[in-house]
XYZ file of C-alpha atoms in Angstrom:
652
model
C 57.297 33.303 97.995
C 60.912 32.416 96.791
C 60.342 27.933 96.108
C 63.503 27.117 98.762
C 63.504 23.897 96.881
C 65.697 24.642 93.979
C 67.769 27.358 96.141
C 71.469 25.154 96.490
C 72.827 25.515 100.173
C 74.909 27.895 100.973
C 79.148 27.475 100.372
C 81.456 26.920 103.235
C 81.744 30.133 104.312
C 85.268 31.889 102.669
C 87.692 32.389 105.636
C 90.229 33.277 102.837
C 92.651 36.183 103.637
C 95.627 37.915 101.809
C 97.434 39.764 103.903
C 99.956 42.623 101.830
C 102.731 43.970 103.732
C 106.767 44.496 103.162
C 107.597 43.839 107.017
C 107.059 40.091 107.431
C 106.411 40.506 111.092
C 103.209 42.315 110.239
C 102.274 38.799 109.046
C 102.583 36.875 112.069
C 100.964 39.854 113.782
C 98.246 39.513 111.441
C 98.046 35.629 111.761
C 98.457 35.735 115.777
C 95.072 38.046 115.322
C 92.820 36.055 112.543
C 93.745 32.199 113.344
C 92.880 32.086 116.817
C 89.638 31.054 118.192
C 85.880 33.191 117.252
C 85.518 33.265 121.210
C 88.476 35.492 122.008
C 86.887 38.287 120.039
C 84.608 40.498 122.252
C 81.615 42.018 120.479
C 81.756 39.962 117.665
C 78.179 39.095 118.088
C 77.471 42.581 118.177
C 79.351 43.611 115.491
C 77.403 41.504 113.112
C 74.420 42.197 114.429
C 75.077 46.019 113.545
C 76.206 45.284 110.124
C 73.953 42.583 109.131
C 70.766 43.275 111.256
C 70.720 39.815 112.537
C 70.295 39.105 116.512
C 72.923 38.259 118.747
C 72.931 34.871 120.068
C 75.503 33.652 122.070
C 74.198 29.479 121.549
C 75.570 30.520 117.584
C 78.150 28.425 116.155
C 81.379 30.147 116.548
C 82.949 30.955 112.833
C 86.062 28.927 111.805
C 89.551 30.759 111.962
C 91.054 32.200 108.799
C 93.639 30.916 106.192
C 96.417 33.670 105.491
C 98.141 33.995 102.593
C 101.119 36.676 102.535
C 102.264 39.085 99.376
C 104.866 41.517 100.141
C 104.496 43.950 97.238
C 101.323 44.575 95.396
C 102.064 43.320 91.711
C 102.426 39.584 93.805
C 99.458 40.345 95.535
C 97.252 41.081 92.100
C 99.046 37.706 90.866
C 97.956 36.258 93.676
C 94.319 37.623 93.489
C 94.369 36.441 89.631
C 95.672 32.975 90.347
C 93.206 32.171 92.978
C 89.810 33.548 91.104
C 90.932 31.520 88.290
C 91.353 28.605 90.248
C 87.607 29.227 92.174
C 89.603 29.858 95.255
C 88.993 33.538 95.917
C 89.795 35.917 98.397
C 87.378 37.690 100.633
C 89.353 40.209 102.036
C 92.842 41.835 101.512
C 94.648 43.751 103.992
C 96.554 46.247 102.051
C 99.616 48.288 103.986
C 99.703 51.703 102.812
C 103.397 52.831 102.401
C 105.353 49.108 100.684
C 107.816 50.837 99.088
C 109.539 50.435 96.372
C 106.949 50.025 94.017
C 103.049 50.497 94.350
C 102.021 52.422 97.238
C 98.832 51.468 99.225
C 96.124 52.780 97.252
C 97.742 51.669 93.463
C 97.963 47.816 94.827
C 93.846 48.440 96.003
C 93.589 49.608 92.502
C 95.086 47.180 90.499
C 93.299 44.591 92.858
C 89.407 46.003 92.439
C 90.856 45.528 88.436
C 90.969 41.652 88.876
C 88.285 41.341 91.727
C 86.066 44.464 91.956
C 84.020 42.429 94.858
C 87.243 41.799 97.182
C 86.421 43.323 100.774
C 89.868 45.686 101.803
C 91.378 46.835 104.455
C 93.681 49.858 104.100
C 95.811 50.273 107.209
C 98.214 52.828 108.051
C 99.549 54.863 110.828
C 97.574 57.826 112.270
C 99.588 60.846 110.806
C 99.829 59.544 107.796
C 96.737 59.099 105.677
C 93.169 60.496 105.899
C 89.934 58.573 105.131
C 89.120 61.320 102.236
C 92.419 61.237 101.035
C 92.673 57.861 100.361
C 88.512 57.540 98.978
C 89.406 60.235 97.203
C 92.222 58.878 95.537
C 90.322 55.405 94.494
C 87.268 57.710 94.009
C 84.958 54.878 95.567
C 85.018 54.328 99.231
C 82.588 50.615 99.041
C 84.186 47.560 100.009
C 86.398 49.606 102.079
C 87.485 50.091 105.645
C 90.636 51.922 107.108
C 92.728 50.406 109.897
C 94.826 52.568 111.975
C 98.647 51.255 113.542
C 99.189 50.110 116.317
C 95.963 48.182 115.902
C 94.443 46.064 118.499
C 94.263 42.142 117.723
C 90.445 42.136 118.188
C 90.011 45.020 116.109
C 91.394 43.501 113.267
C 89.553 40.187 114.005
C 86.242 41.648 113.947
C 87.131 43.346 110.805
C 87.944 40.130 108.918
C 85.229 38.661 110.146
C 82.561 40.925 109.737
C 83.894 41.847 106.148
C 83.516 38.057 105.479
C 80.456 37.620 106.702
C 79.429 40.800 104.302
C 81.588 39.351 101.219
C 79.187 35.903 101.664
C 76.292 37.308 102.121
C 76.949 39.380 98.640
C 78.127 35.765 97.291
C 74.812 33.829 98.380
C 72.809 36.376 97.077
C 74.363 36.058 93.714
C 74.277 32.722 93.890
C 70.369 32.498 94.356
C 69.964 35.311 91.759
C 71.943 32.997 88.952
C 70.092 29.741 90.018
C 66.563 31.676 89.765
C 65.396 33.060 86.697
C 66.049 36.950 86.434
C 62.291 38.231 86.211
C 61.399 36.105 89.504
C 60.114 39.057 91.158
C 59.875 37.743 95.027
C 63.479 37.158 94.602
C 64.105 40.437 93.646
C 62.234 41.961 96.854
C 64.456 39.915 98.817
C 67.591 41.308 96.991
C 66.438 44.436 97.596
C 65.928 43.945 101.435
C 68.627 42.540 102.657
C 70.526 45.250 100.887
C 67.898 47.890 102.187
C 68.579 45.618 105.645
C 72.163 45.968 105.750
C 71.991 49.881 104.701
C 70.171 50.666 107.917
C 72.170 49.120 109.507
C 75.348 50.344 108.815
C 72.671 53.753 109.452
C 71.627 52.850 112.493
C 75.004 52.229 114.131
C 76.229 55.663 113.135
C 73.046 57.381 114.119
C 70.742 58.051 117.452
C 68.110 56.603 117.304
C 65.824 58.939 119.179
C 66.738 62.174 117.155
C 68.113 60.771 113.919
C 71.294 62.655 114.654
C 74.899 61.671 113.988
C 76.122 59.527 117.662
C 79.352 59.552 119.493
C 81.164 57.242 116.602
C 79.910 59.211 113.815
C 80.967 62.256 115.843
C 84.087 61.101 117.399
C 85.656 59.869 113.420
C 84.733 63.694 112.266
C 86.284 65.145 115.233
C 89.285 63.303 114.139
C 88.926 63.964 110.546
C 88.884 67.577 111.467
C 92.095 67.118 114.008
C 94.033 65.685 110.850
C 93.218 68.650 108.291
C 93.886 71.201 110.764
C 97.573 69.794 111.816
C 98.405 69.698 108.160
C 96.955 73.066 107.071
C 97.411 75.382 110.157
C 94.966 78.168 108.628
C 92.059 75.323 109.113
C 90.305 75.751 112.226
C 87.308 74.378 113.884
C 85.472 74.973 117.394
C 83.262 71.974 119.166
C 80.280 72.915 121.023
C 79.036 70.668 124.035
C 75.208 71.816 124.844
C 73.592 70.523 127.926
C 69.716 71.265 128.630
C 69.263 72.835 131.626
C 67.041 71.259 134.563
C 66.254 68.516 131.559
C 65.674 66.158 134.767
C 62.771 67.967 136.101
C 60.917 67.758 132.651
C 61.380 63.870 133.149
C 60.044 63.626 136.660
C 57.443 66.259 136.687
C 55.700 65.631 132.583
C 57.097 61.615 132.463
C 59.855 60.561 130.404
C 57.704 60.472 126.765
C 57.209 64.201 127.277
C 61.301 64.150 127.735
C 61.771 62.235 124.411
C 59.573 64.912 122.599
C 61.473 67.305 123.966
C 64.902 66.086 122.887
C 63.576 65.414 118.782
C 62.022 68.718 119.143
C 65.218 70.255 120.139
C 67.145 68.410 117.453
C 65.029 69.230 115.095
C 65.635 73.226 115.841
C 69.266 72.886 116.183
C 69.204 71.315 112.915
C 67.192 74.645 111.212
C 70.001 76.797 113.218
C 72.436 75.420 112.014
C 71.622 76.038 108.092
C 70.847 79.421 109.022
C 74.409 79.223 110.198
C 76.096 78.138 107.650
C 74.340 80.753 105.216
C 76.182 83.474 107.510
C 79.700 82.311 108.409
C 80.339 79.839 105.404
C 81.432 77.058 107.563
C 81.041 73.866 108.069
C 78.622 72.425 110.660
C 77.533 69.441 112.058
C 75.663 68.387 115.341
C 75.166 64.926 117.008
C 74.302 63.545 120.443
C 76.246 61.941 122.760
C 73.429 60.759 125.357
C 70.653 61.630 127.600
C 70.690 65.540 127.563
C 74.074 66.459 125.619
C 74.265 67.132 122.261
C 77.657 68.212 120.404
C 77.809 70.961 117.517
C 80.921 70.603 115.110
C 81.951 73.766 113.365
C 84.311 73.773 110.827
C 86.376 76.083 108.562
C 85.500 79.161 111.011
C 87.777 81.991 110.671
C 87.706 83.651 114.124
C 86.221 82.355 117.480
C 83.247 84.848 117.494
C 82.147 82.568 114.532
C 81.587 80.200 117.281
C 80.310 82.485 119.636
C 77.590 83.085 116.793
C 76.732 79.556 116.633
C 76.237 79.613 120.549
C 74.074 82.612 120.303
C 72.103 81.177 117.493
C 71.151 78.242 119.423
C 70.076 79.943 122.822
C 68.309 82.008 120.236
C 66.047 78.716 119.366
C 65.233 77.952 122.638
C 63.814 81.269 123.467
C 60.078 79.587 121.861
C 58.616 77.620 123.888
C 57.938 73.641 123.529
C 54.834 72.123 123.470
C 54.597 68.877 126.060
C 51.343 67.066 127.120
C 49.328 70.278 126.806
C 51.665 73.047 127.744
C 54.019 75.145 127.139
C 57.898 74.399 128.687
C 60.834 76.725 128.100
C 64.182 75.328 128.349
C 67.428 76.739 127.922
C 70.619 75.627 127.728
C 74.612 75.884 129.290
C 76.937 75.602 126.093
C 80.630 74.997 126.747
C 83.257 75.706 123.275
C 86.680 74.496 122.639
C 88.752 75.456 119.699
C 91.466 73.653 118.102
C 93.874 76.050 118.317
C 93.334 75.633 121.965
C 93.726 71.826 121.799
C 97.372 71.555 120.065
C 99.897 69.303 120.550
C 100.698 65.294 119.516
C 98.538 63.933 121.968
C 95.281 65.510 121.290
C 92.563 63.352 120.431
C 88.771 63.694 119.417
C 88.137 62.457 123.046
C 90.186 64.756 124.924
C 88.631 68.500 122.915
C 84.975 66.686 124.232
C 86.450 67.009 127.132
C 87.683 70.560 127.015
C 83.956 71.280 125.720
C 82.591 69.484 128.579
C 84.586 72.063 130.892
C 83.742 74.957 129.475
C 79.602 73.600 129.572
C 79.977 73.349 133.274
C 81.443 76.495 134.196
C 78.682 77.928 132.015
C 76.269 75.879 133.758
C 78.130 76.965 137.418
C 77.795 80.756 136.627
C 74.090 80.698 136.039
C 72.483 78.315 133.078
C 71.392 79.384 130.040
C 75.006 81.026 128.810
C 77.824 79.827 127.338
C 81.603 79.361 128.162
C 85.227 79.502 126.166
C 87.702 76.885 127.198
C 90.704 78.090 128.909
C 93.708 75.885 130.528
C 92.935 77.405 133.489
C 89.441 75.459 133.913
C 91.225 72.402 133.503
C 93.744 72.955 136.016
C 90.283 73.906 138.769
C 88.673 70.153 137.083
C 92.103 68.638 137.996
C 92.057 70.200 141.529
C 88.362 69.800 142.209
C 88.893 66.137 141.138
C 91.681 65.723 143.580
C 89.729 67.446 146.160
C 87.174 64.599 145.120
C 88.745 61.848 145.669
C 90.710 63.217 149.168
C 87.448 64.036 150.592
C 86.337 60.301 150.264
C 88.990 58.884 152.494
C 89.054 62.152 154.892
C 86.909 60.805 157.516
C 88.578 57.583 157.850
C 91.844 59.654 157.805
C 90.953 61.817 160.335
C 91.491 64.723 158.934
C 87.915 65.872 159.509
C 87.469 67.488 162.618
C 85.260 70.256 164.610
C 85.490 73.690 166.097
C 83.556 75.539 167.916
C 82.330 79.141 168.143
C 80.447 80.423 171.402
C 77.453 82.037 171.049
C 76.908 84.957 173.836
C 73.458 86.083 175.223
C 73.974 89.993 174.653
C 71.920 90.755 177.557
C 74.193 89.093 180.184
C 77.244 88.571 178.302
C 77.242 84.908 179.271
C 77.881 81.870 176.963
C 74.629 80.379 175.560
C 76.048 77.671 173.715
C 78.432 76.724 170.915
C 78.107 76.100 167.071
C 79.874 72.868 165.767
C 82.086 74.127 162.680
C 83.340 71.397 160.371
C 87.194 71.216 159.294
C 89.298 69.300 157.420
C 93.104 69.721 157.541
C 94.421 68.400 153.715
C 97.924 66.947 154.388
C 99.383 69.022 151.175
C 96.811 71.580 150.740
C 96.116 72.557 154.326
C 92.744 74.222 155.612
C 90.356 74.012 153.160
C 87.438 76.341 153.526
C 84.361 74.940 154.288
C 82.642 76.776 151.330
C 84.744 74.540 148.953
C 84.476 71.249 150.184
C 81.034 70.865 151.640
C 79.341 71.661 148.519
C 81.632 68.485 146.693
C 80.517 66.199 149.599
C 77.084 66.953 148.900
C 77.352 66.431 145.168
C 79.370 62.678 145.358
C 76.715 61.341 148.136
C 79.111 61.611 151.111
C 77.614 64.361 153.705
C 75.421 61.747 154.651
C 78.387 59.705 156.538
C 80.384 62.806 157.087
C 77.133 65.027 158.475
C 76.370 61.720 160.639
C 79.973 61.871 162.131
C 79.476 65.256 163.041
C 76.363 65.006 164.401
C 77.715 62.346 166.606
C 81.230 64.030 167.930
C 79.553 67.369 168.600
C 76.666 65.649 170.638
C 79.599 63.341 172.912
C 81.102 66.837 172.814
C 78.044 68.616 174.567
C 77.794 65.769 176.921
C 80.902 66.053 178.422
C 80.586 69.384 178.927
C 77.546 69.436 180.592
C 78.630 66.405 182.609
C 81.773 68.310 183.420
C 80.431 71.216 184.941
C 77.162 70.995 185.534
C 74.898 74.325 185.819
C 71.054 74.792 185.856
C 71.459 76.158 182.194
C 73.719 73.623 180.590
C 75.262 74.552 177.363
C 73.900 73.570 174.081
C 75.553 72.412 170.891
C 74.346 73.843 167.530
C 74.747 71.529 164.119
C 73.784 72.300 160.898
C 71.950 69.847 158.752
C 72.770 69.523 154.872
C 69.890 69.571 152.629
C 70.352 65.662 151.777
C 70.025 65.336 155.500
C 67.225 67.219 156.175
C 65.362 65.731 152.772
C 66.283 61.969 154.062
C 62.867 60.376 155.353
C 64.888 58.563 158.022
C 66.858 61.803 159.908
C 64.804 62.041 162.526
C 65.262 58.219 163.505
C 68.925 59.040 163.184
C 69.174 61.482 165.566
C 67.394 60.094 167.990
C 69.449 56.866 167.878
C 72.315 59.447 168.079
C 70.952 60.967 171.145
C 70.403 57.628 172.770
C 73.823 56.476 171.612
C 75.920 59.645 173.433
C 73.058 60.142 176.392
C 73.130 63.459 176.192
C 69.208 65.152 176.836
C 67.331 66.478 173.495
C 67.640 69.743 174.328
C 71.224 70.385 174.439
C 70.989 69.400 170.430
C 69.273 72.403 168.329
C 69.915 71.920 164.293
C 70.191 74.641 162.293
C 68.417 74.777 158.772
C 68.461 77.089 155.827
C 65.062 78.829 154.389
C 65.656 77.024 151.204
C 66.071 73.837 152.299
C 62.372 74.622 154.278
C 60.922 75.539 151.220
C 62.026 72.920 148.690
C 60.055 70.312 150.654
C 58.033 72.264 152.967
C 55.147 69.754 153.768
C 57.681 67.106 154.483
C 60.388 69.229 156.804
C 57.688 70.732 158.341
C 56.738 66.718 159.803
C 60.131 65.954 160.884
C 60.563 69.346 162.271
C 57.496 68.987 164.623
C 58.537 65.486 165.166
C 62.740 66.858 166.447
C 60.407 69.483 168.633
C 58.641 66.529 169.996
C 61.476 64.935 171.143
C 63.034 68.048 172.938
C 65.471 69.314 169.667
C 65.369 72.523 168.565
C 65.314 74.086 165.301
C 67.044 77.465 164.332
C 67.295 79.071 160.465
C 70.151 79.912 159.515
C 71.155 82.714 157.112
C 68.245 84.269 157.576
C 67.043 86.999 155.037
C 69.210 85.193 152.077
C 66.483 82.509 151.401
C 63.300 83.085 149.049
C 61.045 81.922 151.960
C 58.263 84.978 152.769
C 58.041 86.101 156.392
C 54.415 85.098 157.045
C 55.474 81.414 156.319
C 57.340 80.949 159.368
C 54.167 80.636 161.859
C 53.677 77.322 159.758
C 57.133 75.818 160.953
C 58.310 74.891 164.730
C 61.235 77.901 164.747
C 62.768 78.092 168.117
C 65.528 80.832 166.803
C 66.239 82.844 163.353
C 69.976 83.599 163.269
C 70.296 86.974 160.902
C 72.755 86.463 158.421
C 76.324 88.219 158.814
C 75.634 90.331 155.289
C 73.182 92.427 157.309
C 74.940 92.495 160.339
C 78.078 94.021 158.511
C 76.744 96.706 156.888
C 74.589 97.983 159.551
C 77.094 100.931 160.658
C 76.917 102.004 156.537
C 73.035 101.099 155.572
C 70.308 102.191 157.868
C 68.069 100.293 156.441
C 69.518 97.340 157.907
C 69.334 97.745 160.781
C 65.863 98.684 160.064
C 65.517 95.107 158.569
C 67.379 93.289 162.210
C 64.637 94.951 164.153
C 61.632 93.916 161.984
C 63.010 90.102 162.124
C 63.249 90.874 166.049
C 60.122 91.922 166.207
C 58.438 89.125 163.815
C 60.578 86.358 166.086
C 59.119 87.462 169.221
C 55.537 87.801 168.297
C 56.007 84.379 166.996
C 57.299 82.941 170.276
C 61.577 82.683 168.734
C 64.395 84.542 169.413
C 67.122 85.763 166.888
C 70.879 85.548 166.721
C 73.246 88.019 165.178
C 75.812 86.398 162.876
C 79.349 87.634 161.901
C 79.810 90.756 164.883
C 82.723 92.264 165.010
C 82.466 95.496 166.343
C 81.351 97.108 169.456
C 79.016 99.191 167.003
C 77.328 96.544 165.403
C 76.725 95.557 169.203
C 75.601 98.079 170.462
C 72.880 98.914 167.573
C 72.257 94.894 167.929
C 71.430 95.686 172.028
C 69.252 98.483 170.617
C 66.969 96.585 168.580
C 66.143 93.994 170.748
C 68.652 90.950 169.202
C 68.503 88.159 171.894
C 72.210 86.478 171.034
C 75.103 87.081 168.982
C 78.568 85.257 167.511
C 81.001 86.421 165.944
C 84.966 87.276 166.173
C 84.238 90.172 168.583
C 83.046 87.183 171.103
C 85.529 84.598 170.036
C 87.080 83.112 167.051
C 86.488 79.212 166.474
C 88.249 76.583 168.930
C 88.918 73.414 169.588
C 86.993 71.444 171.787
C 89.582 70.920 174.760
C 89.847 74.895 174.766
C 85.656 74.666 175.301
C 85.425 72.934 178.343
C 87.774 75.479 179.948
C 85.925 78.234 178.565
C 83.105 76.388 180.477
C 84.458 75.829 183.108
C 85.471 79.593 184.135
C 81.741 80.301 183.273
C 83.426 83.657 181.722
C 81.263 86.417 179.917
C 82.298 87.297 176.231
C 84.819 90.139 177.556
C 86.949 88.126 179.680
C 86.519 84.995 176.559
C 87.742 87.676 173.945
């Protein structure tokens, strides 16, 4: 143990700053940033916990402000330097302008100032297109007791680099210090030289690095991205390509093996992309690099490439690794992945940033992941002008409803032995003020990915039961007319639906059987155990339950005496090519057939002709809709349908 006894205090800490700049407003810039108070600093806790390994604490003394002294060339800033080490007075960082013309640029003054005080802490700062961190290491050939500042810089940028320079600068100070005080073979002394300095290494490691996979994070990525933007708008024959990999269905290894098997996973993977990647760079001579960014996404830099297949390579190379299985709690998992590439030839112009080719990555990824999994994708403008519109669509679809721009129609669905309306299928709507209609199949699939078909599907639910009600209550018949809505699979999956409709039912007094929902097969038989309870509990109640699209699903036929079916409704790619594929039609009469031995009855989607009709009538198909019946209308135009009680001929 070191004897703290004849260890002197610590100094005041050295809060003494040279700033070295030919425009004097830099200075007051420069003094508006370091002389104000520790607490307006964000992070700064943070920061030196990173650099130091030391916790954050925010009961800590807050650090004093800093004295600034100004030198507007560099030989007066190496007097200065001089003048104050003599005097015991020295400096503990310098912030050193690159271009202070005439005279010594940048890097000379840094020079000439490591030759007077080889332990000052420096900041080199300079504009963005102007100098490159290897350029300017390369130039001092040492890159310790170094940092790079970029203009315009942010006030708090600069104070947490003074400070946390400082804070390294005394640390380096007190060490040295304790080391001349105790005698030089003290051996415990030593050790804690070394781990404070071992200490501040990982640190400095550890805040560039993930710490589940040991490879490079978003920092260390994001300052090579940039590095790599620099080169290649000075040399235009450098290129480089970015790869953004995402693990497909990497949540279902987390909820089915547990979240440790996930972890596993993720070094595993990292550890294979890492022995692809050398295999690589043996073929195509570049450059490469890969990091993670979070969670599931990894990034793969490839540099010096001379064409994009040697990217496509890379990509290939890595869905190549995945092809072996991975070993988790006992078994064997196979994982692919959806990998998205961006170029940089792609990504020109002033305002391209490290953040923004991600991005273009990031795009690609998900119209690989969109087209199937387990491929990848080449970044085109065109897929950011769809991310553009899809985001618009986004954020329009959230205010729709409470625009009222939503709204239903209603297509009639005709018994084909009579000819007489059976009921009506609520159609959802929405009228875009700029774009207009927007199809269904493009905007219900975005409500059910942002979370809001629950409100919207409960607002529909809701109009097309008042809708029924007047109806029926309008013209009342022995048979009254029934409304058909189709349930989204977050609807049907929500524990609490069935306690929803009901209160919906009770809310619009309408009778549970003018309400039948229509379901897919795959929503059935994601959950089948727990739609197969709520179904028997809608049954209970008086609702019916149709499938819809039936014969598109994955479901097997001998399932569906395990589920409360009132009617399968045969989806409109059958019906259609009935008149060209026998076999078909050979299909429509086996579902017949299965739906009445099982107690149902089937409806014919998408009719159009008086062919498809009449081979419908032939096989035994109970009801049909479709635009030979009627197109879609609007609910005033029902009720006088209704009310004429007319068959589908006189409706057409």
């Amino acid at each position: 143990m070191i004897n703290k006894h004849i260890i002197p205090p610590p100094p005041k800490p050295n809060r003494h700053i040279l700033v070295v700049d030919d425009a004097m407003s830099i200075h007051e810039d420069y003094r508006r940033a370091l002389c104000a108070v520790a607490a307006t600093a964000p992070g700064l806790d943070q920061t030196s916990a990173a650099l130091f390994g030391t916790s954050a604490k925010p009961d800590r003394p807050q650090p004093e402000a800093f004295t600034i002294d100004s030198a507007y060339q560099g030989k007066d800033a190496v007097e200065m330097v001089r003048r104050a080490k003599e005097q015991g007075q020295r400096y503990s960082v310098a912030f050193v302008d690159m271009r202070m013309p005439p005279g010594w640029d940048g890097v000379e003054t840094v020079e000439n100032l490591w030759k007077v005080d080889p332990e000052i802490e420096v900041v080199i700062c300079t504009a963005y297109s102007d100098h490159s961190w290897d350029e300017i290491t390369q130039r001092l050939g040492r890159s310790d007791n170094l940092l790079l500042l970029r203009k315009p810089f942010d006030p708090a940028e600069a104070w947490q680099m003074a400070n946390a320079l400082a804070q390294k600068w005394d640390l380096h100070r007190r060490v040295e210090t304790q080391v001349a005080t105790l005698a030089s073979s003290n051996e415990s002394l030593r050790a804690e030289v070394s781990r404070r300095k071992l200490a501040e290494t990982n640190a400095v490691h550890a805040s560039l690095h993930d710490a589940l996979t040991g490879l490079p994070n978003r920092p260390m990525l994001t300052d090579r991205l940039d590095r790599a933007l620099r080169r290649s708008q000075r040399d235009p024959f450098f290129k480089f390509a970015v790869l953004f990999l995402d693990l497909d269905n990497f949540k279902l290894v987390n909820d089915s093996l547990g979240h440790d098997a996930g972890d596993t996973l993720l070094r595993e993977f990292a550890a294979r992309l890492g022995t692809c990647l050398r295999r690589v760079d043996t073929l195509s001579k570049s450059d490469t690099s890969a990091g993670r960014l979070g969670g599931d996404e990894f990034v793969v830099v490839v540099e010096g490439i001379k064409q994009r297949s040697d990217a496509v390579v890379v990509a290939e190379r890595i869905s190549e690794v995945l092809q072996q299985p991975f070993h988790l709690t006992g078994q064997d998992v196979r994982v692919t992945a959806s990998i998205g590439i961006a170029f940089s030839d792609t990504a020109s112009g002033p305002s391209v940033t490290a953040d923004s080719i991600l991005q273009q990555a990031d795009t690609a990824m998900y119209r690989a992941k969109g087209t199937g999994k387990s491929r990848h994708a080449l970044f085109d403008h065109t897929m950011q002008e769809q991310v553009v519109e899809r985001l618009r669509l986004e954020n329009d679809l959230r205010f729709a409803l409470e625009r009222g721009e939503l709204r239903l129609a209603y297509q009639p669905i005709i018994h084909l032995g009579t000819g007489m309306i059976k009921g009506f299928e609520a159609l959802l709507r929405w009228r875009h003020p700029v774009l207009g209609e927007v199809p269904p199949e493009r905007f219900i699939p975005i409500a059910e990915e942002i979370g809001a078909i629950g409100e919207i599907g409960a607002w529909v639910m809701t109009t097309a039961c008042g809708d029924v009600g007047r109806w029926n209550r309008a013209t009342p018949h022995d048979t009254p007319m029934c409304v058909n809505v189709n349930l989204s699979k977050r609807q049907l999956w929500n524990s609490r639906i069935v306690d929803e409709i009901k209160g919906i039912i009770t809310d619009t007094a309408i009778e549970p059987s003018w309400l039948s929902i229509e379901v897919t097969e795959s929503m059935i038989m994601a959950e089948p155990q727990a739609v197969r309870e709520r179904l028997l509990r809608l049954r209970d109640m008086g609702v019916s339950t149709q499938i819809d699209d039936f014969g598109t699903g994955h479901s097997s036929l001998s399932c569906l005496h395990h589920f409360p079916i009132d009617i399968l409704k045969v989806d409109k790619a059958f019906v259609g090519t009935t008149v060209f594929k026998r076999d078909y039609a050979a299909v429509i009469a086996a579902i017949a057939t299965l739906a009445h031995n099982l107690g149902a009855k089937v409806t014919a989607e998408g009719v159009e002709t008086d062919a498809q009709l009449a081979m419908l009538l032939a096989v035994d198909c109970d009801y049909g809709q479709g635009f030979l019946f009627s197109r879609p209308i609007e609910s005033d135009k029902v009720l006088e349908m209704i009310c004429n009680r007319r068959t589908w001929k006189q409706a057409a």
